[in-house]
PDB file of C-alpha atoms in Angstrom:
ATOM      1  CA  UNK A   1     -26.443 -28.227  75.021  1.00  0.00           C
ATOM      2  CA  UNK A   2     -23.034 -30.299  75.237  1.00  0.00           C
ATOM      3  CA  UNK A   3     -24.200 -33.762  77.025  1.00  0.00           C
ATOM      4  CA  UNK A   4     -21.469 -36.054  78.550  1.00  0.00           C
ATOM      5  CA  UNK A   5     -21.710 -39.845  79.116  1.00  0.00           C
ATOM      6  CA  UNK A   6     -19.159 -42.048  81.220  1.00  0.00           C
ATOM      7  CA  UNK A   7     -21.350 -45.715  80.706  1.00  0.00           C
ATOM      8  CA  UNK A   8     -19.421 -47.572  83.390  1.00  0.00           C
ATOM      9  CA  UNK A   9     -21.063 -46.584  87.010  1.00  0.00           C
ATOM     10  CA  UNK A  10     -18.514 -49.362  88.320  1.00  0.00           C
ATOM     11  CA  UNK A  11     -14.981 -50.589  87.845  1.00  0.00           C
ATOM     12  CA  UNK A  12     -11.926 -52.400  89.788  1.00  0.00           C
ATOM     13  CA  UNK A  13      -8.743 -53.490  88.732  1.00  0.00           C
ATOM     14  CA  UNK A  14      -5.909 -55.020  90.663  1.00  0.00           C
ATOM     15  CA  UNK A  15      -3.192 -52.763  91.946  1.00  0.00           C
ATOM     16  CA  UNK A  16      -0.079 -52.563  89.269  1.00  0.00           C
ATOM     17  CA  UNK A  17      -2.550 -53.339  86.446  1.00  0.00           C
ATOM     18  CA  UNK A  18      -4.129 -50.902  83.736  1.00  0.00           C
ATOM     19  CA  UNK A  19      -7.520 -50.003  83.013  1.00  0.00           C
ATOM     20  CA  UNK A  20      -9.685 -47.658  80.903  1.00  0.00           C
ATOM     21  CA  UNK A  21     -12.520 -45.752  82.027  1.00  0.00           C
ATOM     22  CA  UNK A  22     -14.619 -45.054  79.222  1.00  0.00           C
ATOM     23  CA  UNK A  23     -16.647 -41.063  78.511  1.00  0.00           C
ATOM     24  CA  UNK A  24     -18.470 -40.078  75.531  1.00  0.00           C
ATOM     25  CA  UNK A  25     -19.486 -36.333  74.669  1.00  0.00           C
ATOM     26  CA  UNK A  26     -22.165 -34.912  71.994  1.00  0.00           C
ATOM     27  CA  UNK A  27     -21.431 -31.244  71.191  1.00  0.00           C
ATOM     28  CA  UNK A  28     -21.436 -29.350  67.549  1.00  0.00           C
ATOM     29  CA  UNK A  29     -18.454 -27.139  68.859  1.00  0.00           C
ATOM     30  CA  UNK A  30     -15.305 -27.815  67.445  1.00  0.00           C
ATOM     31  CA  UNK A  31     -13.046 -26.056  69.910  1.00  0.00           C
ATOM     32  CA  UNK A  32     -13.196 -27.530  73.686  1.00  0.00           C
ATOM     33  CA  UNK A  33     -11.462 -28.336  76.622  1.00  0.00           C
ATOM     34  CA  UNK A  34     -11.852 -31.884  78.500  1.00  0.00           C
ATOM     35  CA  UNK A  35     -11.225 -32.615  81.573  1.00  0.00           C
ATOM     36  CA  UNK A  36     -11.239 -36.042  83.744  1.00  0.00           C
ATOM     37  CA  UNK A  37     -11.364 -35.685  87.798  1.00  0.00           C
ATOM     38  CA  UNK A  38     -10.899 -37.601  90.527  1.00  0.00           C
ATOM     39  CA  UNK A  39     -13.142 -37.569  93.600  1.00  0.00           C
ATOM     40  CA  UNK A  40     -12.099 -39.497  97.030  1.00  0.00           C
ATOM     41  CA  UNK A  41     -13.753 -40.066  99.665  1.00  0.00           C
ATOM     42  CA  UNK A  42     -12.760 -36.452 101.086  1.00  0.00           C
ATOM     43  CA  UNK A  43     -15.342 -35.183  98.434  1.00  0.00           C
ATOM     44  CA  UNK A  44     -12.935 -32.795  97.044  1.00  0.00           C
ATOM     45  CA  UNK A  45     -12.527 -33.002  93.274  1.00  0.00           C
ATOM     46  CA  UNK A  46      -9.096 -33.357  92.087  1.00  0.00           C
ATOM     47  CA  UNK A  47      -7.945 -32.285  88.364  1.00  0.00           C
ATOM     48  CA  UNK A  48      -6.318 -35.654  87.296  1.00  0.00           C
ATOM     49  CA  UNK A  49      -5.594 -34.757  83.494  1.00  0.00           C
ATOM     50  CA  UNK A  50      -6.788 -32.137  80.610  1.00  0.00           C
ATOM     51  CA  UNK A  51      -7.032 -31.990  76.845  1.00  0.00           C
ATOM     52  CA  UNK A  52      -7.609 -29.288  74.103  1.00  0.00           C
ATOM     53  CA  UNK A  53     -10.193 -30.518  71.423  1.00  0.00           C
ATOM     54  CA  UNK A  54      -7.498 -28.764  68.846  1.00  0.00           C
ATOM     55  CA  UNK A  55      -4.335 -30.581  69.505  1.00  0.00           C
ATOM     56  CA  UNK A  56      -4.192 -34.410  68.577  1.00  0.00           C
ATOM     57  CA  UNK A  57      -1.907 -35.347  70.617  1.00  0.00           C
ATOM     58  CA  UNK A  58      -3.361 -37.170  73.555  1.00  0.00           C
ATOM     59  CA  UNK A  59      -2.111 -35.977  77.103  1.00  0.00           C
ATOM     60  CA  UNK A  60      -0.600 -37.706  79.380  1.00  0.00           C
ATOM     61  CA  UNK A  61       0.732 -36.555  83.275  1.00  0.00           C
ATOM     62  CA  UNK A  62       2.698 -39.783  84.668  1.00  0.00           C
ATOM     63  CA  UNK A  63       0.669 -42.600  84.851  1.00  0.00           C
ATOM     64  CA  UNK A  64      -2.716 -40.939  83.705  1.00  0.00           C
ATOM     65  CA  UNK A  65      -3.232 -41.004  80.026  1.00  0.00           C
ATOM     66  CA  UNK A  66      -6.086 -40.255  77.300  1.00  0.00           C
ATOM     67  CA  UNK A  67      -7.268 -41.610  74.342  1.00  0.00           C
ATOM     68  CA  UNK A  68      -8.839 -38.750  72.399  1.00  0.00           C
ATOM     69  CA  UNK A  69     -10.948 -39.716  69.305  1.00  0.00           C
ATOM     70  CA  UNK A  70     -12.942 -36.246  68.313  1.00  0.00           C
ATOM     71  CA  UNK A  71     -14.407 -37.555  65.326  1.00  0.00           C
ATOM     72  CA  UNK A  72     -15.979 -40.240  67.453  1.00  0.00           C
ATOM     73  CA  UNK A  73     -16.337 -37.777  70.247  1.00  0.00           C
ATOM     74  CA  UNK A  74     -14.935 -40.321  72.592  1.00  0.00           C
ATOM     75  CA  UNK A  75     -12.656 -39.539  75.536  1.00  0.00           C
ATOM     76  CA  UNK A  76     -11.518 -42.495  77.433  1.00  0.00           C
ATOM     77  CA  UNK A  77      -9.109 -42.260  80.864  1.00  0.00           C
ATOM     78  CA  UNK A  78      -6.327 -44.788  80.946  1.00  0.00           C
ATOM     79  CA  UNK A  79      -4.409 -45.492  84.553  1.00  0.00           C
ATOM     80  CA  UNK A  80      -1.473 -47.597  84.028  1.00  0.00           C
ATOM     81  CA  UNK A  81       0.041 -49.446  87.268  1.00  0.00           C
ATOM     82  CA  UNK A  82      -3.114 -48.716  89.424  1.00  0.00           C
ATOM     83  CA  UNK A  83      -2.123 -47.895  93.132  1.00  0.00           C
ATOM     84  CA  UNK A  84      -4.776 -48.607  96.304  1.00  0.00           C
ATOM     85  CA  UNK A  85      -5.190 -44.517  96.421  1.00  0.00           C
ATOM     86  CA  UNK A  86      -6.525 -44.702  92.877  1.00  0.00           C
ATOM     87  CA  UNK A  87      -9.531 -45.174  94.351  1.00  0.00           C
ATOM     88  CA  UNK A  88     -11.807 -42.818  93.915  1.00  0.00           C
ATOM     89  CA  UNK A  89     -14.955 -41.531  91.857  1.00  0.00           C
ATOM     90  CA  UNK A  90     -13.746 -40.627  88.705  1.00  0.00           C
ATOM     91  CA  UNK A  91     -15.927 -37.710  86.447  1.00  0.00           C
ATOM     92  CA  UNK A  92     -15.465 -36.699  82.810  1.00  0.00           C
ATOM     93  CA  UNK A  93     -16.173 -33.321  81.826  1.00  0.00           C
ATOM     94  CA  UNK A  94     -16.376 -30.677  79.047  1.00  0.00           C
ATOM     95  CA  UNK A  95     -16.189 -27.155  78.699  1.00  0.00           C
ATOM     96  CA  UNK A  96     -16.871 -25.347  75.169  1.00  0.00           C
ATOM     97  CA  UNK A  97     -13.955 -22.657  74.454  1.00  0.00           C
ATOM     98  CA  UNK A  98     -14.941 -19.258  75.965  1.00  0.00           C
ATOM     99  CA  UNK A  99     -17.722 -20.501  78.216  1.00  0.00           C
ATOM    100  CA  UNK A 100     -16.594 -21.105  81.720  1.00  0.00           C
ATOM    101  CA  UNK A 101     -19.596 -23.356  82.923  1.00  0.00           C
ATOM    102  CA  UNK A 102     -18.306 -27.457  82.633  1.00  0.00           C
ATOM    103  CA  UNK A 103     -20.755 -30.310  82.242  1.00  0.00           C
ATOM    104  CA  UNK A 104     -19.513 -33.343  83.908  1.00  0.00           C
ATOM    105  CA  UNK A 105     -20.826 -37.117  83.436  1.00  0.00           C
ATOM    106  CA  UNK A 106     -22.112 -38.841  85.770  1.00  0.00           C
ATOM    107  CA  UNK A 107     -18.983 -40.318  86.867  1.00  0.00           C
ATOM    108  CA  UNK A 108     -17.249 -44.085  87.313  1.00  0.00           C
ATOM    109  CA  UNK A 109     -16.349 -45.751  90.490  1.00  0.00           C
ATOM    110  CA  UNK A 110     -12.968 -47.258  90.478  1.00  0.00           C
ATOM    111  CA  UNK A 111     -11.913 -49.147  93.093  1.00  0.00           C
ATOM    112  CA  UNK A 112      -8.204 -50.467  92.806  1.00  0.00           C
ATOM    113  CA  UNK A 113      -7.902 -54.578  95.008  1.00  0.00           C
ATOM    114  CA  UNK A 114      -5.204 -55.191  96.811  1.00  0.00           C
TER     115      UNK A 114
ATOM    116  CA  UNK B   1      -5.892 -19.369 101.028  1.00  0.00           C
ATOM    117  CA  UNK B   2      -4.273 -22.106  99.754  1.00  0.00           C
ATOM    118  CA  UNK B   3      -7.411 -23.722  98.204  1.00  0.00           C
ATOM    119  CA  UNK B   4     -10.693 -23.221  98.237  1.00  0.00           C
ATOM    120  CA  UNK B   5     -12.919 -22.972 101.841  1.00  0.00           C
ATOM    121  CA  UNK B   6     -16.396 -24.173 102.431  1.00  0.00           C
ATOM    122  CA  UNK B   7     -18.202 -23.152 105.264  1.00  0.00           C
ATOM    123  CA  UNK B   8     -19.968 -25.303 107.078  1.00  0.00           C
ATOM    124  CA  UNK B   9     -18.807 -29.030 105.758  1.00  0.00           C
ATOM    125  CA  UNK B  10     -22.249 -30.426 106.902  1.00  0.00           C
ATOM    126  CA  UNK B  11     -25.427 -28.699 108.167  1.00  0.00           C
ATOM    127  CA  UNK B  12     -28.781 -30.404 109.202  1.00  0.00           C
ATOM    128  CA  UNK B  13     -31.967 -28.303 108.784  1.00  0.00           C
ATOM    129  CA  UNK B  14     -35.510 -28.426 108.694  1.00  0.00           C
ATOM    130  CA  UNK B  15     -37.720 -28.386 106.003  1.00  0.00           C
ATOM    131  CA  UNK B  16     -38.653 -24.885 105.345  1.00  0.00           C
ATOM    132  CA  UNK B  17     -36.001 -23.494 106.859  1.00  0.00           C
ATOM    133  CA  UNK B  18     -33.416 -21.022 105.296  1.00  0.00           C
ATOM    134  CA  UNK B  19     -29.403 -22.119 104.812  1.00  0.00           C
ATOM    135  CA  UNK B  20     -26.540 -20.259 103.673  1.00  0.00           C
ATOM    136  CA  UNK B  21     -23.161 -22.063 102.502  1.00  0.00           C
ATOM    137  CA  UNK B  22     -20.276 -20.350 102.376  1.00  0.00           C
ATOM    138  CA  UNK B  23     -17.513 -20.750  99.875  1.00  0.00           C
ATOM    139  CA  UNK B  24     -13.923 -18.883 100.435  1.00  0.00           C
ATOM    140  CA  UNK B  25     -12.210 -18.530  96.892  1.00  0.00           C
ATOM    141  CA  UNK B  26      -8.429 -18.926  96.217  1.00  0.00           C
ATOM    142  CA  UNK B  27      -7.030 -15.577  96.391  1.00  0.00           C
ATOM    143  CA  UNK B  28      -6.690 -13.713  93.020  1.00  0.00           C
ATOM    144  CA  UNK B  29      -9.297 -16.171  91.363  1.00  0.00           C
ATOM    145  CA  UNK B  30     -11.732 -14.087  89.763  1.00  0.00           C
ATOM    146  CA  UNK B  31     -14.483 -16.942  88.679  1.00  0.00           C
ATOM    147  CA  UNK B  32     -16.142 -18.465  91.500  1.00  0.00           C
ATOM    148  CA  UNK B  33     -18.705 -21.364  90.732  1.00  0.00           C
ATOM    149  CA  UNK B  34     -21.200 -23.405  92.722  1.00  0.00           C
ATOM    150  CA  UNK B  35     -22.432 -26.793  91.439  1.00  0.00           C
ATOM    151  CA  UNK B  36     -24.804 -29.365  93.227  1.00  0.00           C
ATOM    152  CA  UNK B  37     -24.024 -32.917  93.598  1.00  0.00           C
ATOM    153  CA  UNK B  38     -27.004 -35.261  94.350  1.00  0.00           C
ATOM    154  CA  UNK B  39     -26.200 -38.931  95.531  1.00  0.00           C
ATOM    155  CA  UNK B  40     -24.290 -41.231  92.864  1.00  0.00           C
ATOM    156  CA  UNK B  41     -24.860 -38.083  90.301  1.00  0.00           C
ATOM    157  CA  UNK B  42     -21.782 -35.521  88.763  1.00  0.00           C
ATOM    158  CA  UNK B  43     -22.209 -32.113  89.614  1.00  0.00           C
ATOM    159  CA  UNK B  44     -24.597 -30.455  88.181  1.00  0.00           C
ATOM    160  CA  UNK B  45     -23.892 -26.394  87.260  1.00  0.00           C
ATOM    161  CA  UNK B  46     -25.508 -24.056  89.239  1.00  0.00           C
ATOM    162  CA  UNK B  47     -24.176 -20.794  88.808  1.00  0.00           C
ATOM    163  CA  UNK B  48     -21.000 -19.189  87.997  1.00  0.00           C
ATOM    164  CA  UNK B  49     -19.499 -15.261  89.246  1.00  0.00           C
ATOM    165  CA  UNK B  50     -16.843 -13.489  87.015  1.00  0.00           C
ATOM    166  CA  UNK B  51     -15.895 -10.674  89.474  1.00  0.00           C
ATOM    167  CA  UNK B  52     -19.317  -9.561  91.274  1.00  0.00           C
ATOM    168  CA  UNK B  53     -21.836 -10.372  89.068  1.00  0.00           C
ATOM    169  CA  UNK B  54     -23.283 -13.611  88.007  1.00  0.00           C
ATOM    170  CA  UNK B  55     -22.254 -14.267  84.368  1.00  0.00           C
ATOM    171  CA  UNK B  56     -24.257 -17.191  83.989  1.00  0.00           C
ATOM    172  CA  UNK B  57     -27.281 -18.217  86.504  1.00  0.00           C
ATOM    173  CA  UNK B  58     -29.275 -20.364  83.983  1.00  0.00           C
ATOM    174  CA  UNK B  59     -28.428 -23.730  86.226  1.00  0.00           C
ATOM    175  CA  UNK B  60     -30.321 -22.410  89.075  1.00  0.00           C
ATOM    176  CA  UNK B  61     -33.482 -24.660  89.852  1.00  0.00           C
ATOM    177  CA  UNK B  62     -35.532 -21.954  91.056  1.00  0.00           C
ATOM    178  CA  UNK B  63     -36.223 -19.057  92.476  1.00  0.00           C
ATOM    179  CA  UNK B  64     -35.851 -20.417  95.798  1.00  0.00           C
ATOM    180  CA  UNK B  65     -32.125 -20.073  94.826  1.00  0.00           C
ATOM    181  CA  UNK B  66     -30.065 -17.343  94.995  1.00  0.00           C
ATOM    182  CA  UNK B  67     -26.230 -16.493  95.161  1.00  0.00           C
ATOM    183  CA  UNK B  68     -24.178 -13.198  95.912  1.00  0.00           C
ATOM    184  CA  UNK B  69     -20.529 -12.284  95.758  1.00  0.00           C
ATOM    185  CA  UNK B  70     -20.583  -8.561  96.873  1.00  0.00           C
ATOM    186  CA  UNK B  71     -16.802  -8.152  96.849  1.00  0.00           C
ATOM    187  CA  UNK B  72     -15.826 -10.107  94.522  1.00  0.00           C
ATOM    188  CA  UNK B  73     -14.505 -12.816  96.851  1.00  0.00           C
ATOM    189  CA  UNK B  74     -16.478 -15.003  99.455  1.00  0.00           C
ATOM    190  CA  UNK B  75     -19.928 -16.024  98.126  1.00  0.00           C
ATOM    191  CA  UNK B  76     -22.879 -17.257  99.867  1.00  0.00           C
ATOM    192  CA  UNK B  77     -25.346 -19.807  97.881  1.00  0.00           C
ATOM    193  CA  UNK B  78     -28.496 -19.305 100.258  1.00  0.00           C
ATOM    194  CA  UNK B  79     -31.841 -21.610  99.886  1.00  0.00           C
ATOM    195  CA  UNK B  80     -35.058 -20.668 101.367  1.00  0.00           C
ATOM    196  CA  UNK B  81     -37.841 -22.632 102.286  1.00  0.00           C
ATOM    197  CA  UNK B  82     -35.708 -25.880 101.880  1.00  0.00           C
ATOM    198  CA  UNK B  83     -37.016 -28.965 100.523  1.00  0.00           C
ATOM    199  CA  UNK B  84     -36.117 -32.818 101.070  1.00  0.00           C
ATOM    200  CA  UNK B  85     -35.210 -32.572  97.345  1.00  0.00           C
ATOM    201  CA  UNK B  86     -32.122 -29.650  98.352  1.00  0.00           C
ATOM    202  CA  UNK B  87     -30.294 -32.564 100.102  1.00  0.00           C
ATOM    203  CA  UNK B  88     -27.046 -32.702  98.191  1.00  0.00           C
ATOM    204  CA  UNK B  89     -23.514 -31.807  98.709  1.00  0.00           C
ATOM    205  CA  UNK B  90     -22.478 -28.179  97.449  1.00  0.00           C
ATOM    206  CA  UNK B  91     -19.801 -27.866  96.004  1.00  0.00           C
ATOM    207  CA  UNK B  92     -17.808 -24.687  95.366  1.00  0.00           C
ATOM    208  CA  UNK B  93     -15.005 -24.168  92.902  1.00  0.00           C
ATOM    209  CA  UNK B  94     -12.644 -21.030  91.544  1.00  0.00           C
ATOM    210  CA  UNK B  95     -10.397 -20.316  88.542  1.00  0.00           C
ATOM    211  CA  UNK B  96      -8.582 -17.597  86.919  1.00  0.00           C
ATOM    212  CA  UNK B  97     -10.748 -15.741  84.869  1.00  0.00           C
ATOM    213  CA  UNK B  98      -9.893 -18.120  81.917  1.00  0.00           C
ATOM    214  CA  UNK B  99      -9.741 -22.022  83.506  1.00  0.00           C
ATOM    215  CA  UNK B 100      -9.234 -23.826  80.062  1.00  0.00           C
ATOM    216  CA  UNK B 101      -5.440 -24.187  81.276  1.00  0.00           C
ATOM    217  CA  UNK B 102      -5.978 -25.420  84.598  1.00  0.00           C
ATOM    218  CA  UNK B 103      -9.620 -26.201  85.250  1.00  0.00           C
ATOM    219  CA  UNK B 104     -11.373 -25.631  88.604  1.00  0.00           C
ATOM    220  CA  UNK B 105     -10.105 -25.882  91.880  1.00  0.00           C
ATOM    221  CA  UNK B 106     -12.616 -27.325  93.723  1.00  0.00           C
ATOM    222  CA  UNK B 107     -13.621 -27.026  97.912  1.00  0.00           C
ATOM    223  CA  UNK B 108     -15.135 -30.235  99.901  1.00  0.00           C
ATOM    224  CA  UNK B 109     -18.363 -28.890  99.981  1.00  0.00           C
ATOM    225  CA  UNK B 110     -20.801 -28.347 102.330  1.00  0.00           C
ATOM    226  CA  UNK B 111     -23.308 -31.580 102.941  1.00  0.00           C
ATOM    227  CA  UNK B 112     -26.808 -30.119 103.268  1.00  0.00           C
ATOM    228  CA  UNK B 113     -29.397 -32.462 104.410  1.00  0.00           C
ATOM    229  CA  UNK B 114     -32.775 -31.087 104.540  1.00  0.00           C
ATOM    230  CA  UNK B 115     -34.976 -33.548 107.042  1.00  0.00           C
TER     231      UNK B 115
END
């Protein structure tokens, strides 16, 4: 069973500034999908960013990056010039390839100050 | 629809009773999933529908549990004999039969609060 770890239950950061929200995974498949999502108050989860266990490139969409390290099955969430509506739960999550159920963490509260 | 619809956003029942929650896939999406969502927790997989049938039911707690999806569309995750323990938000999500591409899409989910 794939487990997946996000350490931090609480963050904040000042608006404009960066920070990293940390996730860890344990699996023994090498091809997988990770995801990270955002959760606002509204409940509804939001797909922020994904990443392909086979490509080493991390991903990036605008201000949302990754730092992928699969041999030390580490997937950390980096949000560069944080905004107010940043705030939000954020969950990490993995799904092996061909096997539509994901696991998610148990997630990391960001909240961005003013 | 546009995105995915959960019926009712909050319902209040009594212990014992029986609930249904309704979820309202985006059109064309033929995987339909239903996690659970207990307070300061991640979702946690319930089941998941390819088409009609449940591919993949192992996340269900028990056999008070039980989902349908008759037409391959709307499906109803209905609880019997409800528990404090049930109270959790329910959420609902859809993909295309393959969601490594795009992940889920996710509903707000329905609050259930068992008193």
């Amino acid at each position: 069973a794939q487990t997946v770890t996000q350490s931090q239950p609480e963050m904040s950061v000042q608006e404009a500034e960066t920070v990293t929200l940390s996730c860890t995974y344990d699996t023994s498949e090498n091809n997988y999908y990770l995801f990270w999502y955002k959760q606002p108050p509204s409940r509804q989860m939001i797909l922020v960013i994904r990443q392909e266990a086979y490509k080493q490139q991390n991903a990036t969409e605008n201000r949302f990056s990754v730092n992928f390290q699969k041999a030390a099955k580490s997937f950390s969430l980096k949000i560069s010039d944080s905004q107010l509506g940043d705030t939000a739960m954020y969950f990490c999550a993995f799904m092996k390839l061909g096997n539509n159920d994901m696991r998610f963490g148990a997630g990391t509260r960001l909240t961005v100050k003013p | 629809g546009a995105g995915v619809s959960q019926t009712p956003s909050n319902k209040v029942t009594e212990k014992g009773k029986y609930v249904e929650l309704r979820c309202d896939p985006i059109s064309g999406h033929t995987a339909l999933y239903w996690y659970r969502q207990s307070l300061g927790q991640g979702p946690e997989f319930l089941i998941y529908f390819q088409g009609t049938g449940a591919a993949d039911d192992s996340g269900l707690p028990n056999d008070r549990f039980f989902a349908v999806r008759p037409e391959g569309s709307v499906s109803t995750l209905k609880i019997q004999r409800t528990e404090r323990g049930d109270s959790a938000v329910y959420l609902c999500a859809s993909s295309p039969s393959d969601p490594a591409n795009y992940g889920y899409t996710f509903g707000s989910g329905t609050r259930l609060t068992v008193v």
